[in-house]
PDB file of C-alpha atoms in Angstrom:
ATOM      1  CA  MET A   1     137.036 148.886 -70.780  1.00  0.00           C
ATOM      2  CA  ALA A   2     137.531 149.204 -67.231  1.00  0.00           C
ATOM      3  CA  CYS A   3     136.522 151.716 -64.450  1.00  0.00           C
ATOM      4  CA  ARG A   4     139.068 153.077 -63.526  1.00  0.00           C
ATOM      5  CA  ILE A   5     139.110 155.776 -60.018  1.00  0.00           C
ATOM      6  CA  SER A   6     138.395 159.176 -59.992  1.00  0.00           C
ATOM      7  CA  GLU A   7     136.982 159.592 -56.807  1.00  0.00           C
ATOM      8  CA  LEU A   8     137.932 159.006 -52.796  1.00  0.00           C
ATOM      9  CA  VAL A   9     135.460 159.779 -50.475  1.00  0.00           C
ATOM     10  CA  LEU A  10     136.984 161.023 -47.020  1.00  0.00           C
ATOM     11  CA  GLY A  11     134.756 161.683 -43.814  1.00  0.00           C
ATOM     12  CA  CYS A  12     135.832 163.985 -41.195  1.00  0.00           C
ATOM     13  CA  ARG A  13     136.086 166.520 -39.023  1.00  0.00           C
ATOM     14  CA  GLU A  14     136.935 169.397 -40.435  1.00  0.00           C
ATOM     15  CA  PRO A  15     137.263 169.573 -44.123  1.00  0.00           C
ATOM     16  CA  GLU A  16     138.983 173.071 -44.490  1.00  0.00           C
ATOM     17  CA  VAL A  17     141.929 171.696 -41.900  1.00  0.00           C
ATOM     18  CA  LEU A  18     141.993 168.772 -43.942  1.00  0.00           C
ATOM     19  CA  ALA A  19     141.902 170.438 -47.642  1.00  0.00           C
ATOM     20  CA  ARG A  20     145.088 172.187 -46.479  1.00  0.00           C
ATOM     21  CA  PHE A  21     146.479 169.079 -44.823  1.00  0.00           C
ATOM     22  CA  TRP A  22     146.126 167.474 -48.588  1.00  0.00           C
ATOM     23  CA  CYS A  23     146.405 170.534 -50.656  1.00  0.00           C
ATOM     24  CA  GLU A  24     150.318 171.085 -49.357  1.00  0.00           C
ATOM     25  CA  VAL A  25     150.595 167.252 -49.557  1.00  0.00           C
ATOM     26  CA  LEU A  26     149.938 166.363 -52.671  1.00  0.00           C
ATOM     27  CA  ASP A  27     150.192 169.499 -54.291  1.00  0.00           C
ATOM     28  CA  PHE A  28     146.292 169.854 -55.174  1.00  0.00           C
ATOM     29  CA  VAL A  29     143.788 172.466 -54.844  1.00  0.00           C
ATOM     30  CA  VAL A  30     140.645 173.712 -53.460  1.00  0.00           C
ATOM     31  CA  LEU A  31     137.870 172.263 -56.837  1.00  0.00           C
ATOM     32  CA  ASP A  32     134.832 172.436 -55.359  1.00  0.00           C
ATOM     33  CA  ARG A  33     133.333 173.867 -51.710  1.00  0.00           C
ATOM     34  CA  GLU A  34     129.149 172.460 -51.427  1.00  0.00           C
ATOM     35  CA  GLU A  35     126.844 174.378 -49.354  1.00  0.00           C
ATOM     36  CA  ASP A  36     126.870 172.131 -46.299  1.00  0.00           C
ATOM     37  CA  GLY A  37     130.685 172.128 -46.360  1.00  0.00           C
ATOM     38  CA  THR A  38     132.608 169.524 -48.253  1.00  0.00           C
ATOM     39  CA  LEU A  39     135.186 171.067 -50.329  1.00  0.00           C
ATOM     40  CA  GLU A  40     136.739 168.488 -53.567  1.00  0.00           C
ATOM     41  CA  ILE A  41     140.497 168.873 -53.481  1.00  0.00           C
ATOM     42  CA  GLY A  42     142.466 167.229 -56.776  1.00  0.00           C
ATOM     43  CA  PRO A  43     145.578 168.492 -59.103  1.00  0.00           C
ATOM     44  CA  ARG A  44     145.207 172.114 -60.947  1.00  0.00           C
ATOM     45  CA  GLU A  45     143.771 171.285 -64.465  1.00  0.00           C
ATOM     46  CA  GLY A  46     140.780 169.659 -62.744  1.00  0.00           C
ATOM     47  CA  PHE A  47     138.987 166.425 -62.287  1.00  0.00           C
ATOM     48  CA  GLY A  48     138.999 164.090 -65.381  1.00  0.00           C
ATOM     49  CA  GLY A  49     142.852 163.473 -65.235  1.00  0.00           C
ATOM     50  CA  PRO A  50     144.702 161.230 -64.423  1.00  0.00           C
ATOM     51  CA  GLN A  51     145.283 161.387 -61.235  1.00  0.00           C
ATOM     52  CA  PRO A  52     141.566 160.691 -58.958  1.00  0.00           C
ATOM     53  CA  THR A  53     140.326 164.237 -56.310  1.00  0.00           C
ATOM     54  CA  ILE A  54     139.585 164.117 -53.061  1.00  0.00           C
ATOM     55  CA  ILE A  55     136.349 164.840 -51.981  1.00  0.00           C
ATOM     56  CA  LEU A  56     135.931 165.869 -48.268  1.00  0.00           C
ATOM     57  CA  SER A  57     132.445 165.253 -47.065  1.00  0.00           C
ATOM     58  CA  ARG A  58     131.758 166.919 -43.058  1.00  0.00           C
ATOM     59  CA  GLN A  59     130.799 164.087 -40.824  1.00  0.00           C
ATOM     60  CA  ASP A  60     130.393 165.012 -36.784  1.00  0.00           C
ATOM     61  CA  GLU A  61     131.354 161.138 -35.309  1.00  0.00           C
ATOM     62  CA  PRO A  62     133.700 158.832 -36.577  1.00  0.00           C
ATOM     63  CA  GLU A  63     132.013 155.612 -38.040  1.00  0.00           C
ATOM     64  CA  GLU A  64     131.931 152.417 -36.224  1.00  0.00           C
ATOM     65  CA  GLY A  65     134.831 149.984 -35.941  1.00  0.00           C
ATOM     66  CA  LYS A  66     138.412 150.461 -38.255  1.00  0.00           C
ATOM     67  CA  SER A  67     137.931 152.663 -42.125  1.00  0.00           C
ATOM     68  CA  ARG A  68     138.474 149.888 -45.342  1.00  0.00           C
ATOM     69  CA  LEU A  69     140.278 152.428 -47.153  1.00  0.00           C
ATOM     70  CA  HIS A  70     143.307 154.462 -46.507  1.00  0.00           C
ATOM     71  CA  ILE A  71     145.691 157.072 -49.076  1.00  0.00           C
ATOM     72  CA  ASP A  72     148.941 155.917 -50.323  1.00  0.00           C
ATOM     73  CA  VAL A  73     151.427 158.464 -51.322  1.00  0.00           C
ATOM     74  CA  ASN A  74     154.332 158.427 -53.216  1.00  0.00           C
ATOM     75  CA  ALA A  75     157.516 161.748 -53.331  1.00  0.00           C
ATOM     76  CA  THR A  76     158.105 162.996 -57.026  1.00  0.00           C
ATOM     77  CA  ASP A  77     160.879 164.969 -55.895  1.00  0.00           C
ATOM     78  CA  ARG A  78     162.630 163.648 -53.288  1.00  0.00           C
ATOM     79  CA  ASP A  79     164.057 160.409 -51.152  1.00  0.00           C
ATOM     80  CA  GLN A  80     161.649 159.214 -48.801  1.00  0.00           C
ATOM     81  CA  ASP A  81     163.745 160.198 -46.099  1.00  0.00           C
ATOM     82  CA  ALA A  82     163.019 164.204 -46.968  1.00  0.00           C
ATOM     83  CA  GLU A  83     158.843 163.183 -47.787  1.00  0.00           C
ATOM     84  CA  LEU A  84     158.617 162.630 -44.538  1.00  0.00           C
ATOM     85  CA  GLU A  85     160.155 164.951 -42.666  1.00  0.00           C
ATOM     86  CA  ARG A  86     158.056 167.819 -44.729  1.00  0.00           C
ATOM     87  CA  LEU A  87     154.473 165.337 -44.122  1.00  0.00           C
ATOM     88  CA  LEU A  88     155.347 165.833 -40.224  1.00  0.00           C
ATOM     89  CA  GLY A  89     156.189 169.266 -40.383  1.00  0.00           C
ATOM     90  CA  LEU A  90     152.540 169.521 -41.890  1.00  0.00           C
ATOM     91  CA  GLY A  91     150.910 168.177 -39.112  1.00  0.00           C
ATOM     92  CA  ALA A  92     150.866 164.176 -39.576  1.00  0.00           C
ATOM     93  CA  ARG A  93     151.935 162.067 -37.023  1.00  0.00           C
ATOM     94  CA  PRO A  94     153.201 158.337 -37.110  1.00  0.00           C
ATOM     95  CA  ALA A  95     150.641 155.781 -36.538  1.00  0.00           C
ATOM     96  CA  ASP A  96     151.408 151.879 -34.996  1.00  0.00           C
ATOM     97  CA  ILE A  97     149.873 149.179 -36.843  1.00  0.00           C
ATOM     98  CA  GLY A  98     152.173 146.816 -35.934  1.00  0.00           C
ATOM     99  CA  GLN A  99     154.660 146.652 -38.318  1.00  0.00           C
ATOM    100  CA  THR A 100     157.595 145.149 -38.502  1.00  0.00           C
ATOM    101  CA  GLY A 101     160.297 147.968 -39.230  1.00  0.00           C
ATOM    102  CA  GLU A 102     161.220 146.186 -42.061  1.00  0.00           C
ATOM    103  CA  GLU A 103     158.706 147.415 -44.503  1.00  0.00           C
ATOM    104  CA  GLY A 104     159.851 149.476 -46.903  1.00  0.00           C
ATOM    105  CA  TRP A 105     157.039 152.130 -46.394  1.00  0.00           C
ATOM    106  CA  HIS A 106     156.259 154.717 -43.861  1.00  0.00           C
ATOM    107  CA  VAL A 107     152.371 154.298 -41.726  1.00  0.00           C
ATOM    108  CA  LEU A 108     151.345 158.084 -40.688  1.00  0.00           C
ATOM    109  CA  VAL A 109     148.102 159.136 -39.268  1.00  0.00           C
ATOM    110  CA  ASP A 110     146.490 162.725 -40.626  1.00  0.00           C
ATOM    111  CA  PRO A 111     145.601 166.132 -38.644  1.00  0.00           C
ATOM    112  CA  GLU A 112     142.712 163.830 -38.112  1.00  0.00           C
ATOM    113  CA  GLY A 113     144.058 160.351 -37.351  1.00  0.00           C
ATOM    114  CA  ASN A 114     142.912 159.370 -40.660  1.00  0.00           C
ATOM    115  CA  GLU A 115     145.930 156.467 -42.373  1.00  0.00           C
ATOM    116  CA  PHE A 116     148.352 156.897 -44.821  1.00  0.00           C
ATOM    117  CA  CYS A 117     151.556 156.328 -46.125  1.00  0.00           C
ATOM    118  CA  LEU A 118     154.257 156.894 -47.862  1.00  0.00           C
ATOM    119  CA  LEU A 119     155.729 154.998 -50.287  1.00  0.00           C
ATOM    120  CA  LYS A 120     159.301 153.939 -50.587  1.00  0.00           C
ATOM    121  CA  ARG A 121     159.109 154.829 -54.544  1.00  0.00           C
ATOM    122  CA  ARG A 122     159.956 157.605 -55.917  1.00  0.00           C
ATOM    123  CA  LEU A 123     157.226 158.521 -58.856  1.00  0.00           C
ATOM    124  CA  ASP A 124     157.681 160.759 -62.321  1.00  0.00           C
ATOM    125  CA  PRO A 125     154.984 164.410 -61.046  1.00  0.00           C
ATOM    126  CA  LEU A 126     152.788 164.617 -63.687  1.00  0.00           C
TER     127      LEU A 126
END
C-alpha cells in the first residue's frame, strides 16, 4: 500500500487570517484550534477524506530561503479567468517567479506571501 498526503503544514504569522483566506478559496472549514494558535482547516466532512487538510502553524519569522512546498488549486465551478478574479478579490496577489506568460497557470501569493498556483484544468467537485 502506498502513502497518500493527509495534511499540508504551512508556517504563518497569522493563522486566523490565512484560515479565512484558504477556507474561502477551497470551501473548507476550521476543523481544529490548538491553544498555541495553530489551526487545521479542511473539507466539511473532516479529516481522512480524499482531500488533505491544511495545518496553519503560527511562526513569527519566515524560515531562511524559499519554501519548497506550495499549493496548486483548480477551479471546480467556473473557468480559470473567473476563478482568478475571485482569488484576487479574496486578497491573493500575482507573483512573478520568471514565468514567460505562456504557462497554463497563474502564480499567486496568499495574504502572507506564500506562493500558490491556479491551474487551468477545471476539476469536478468532490
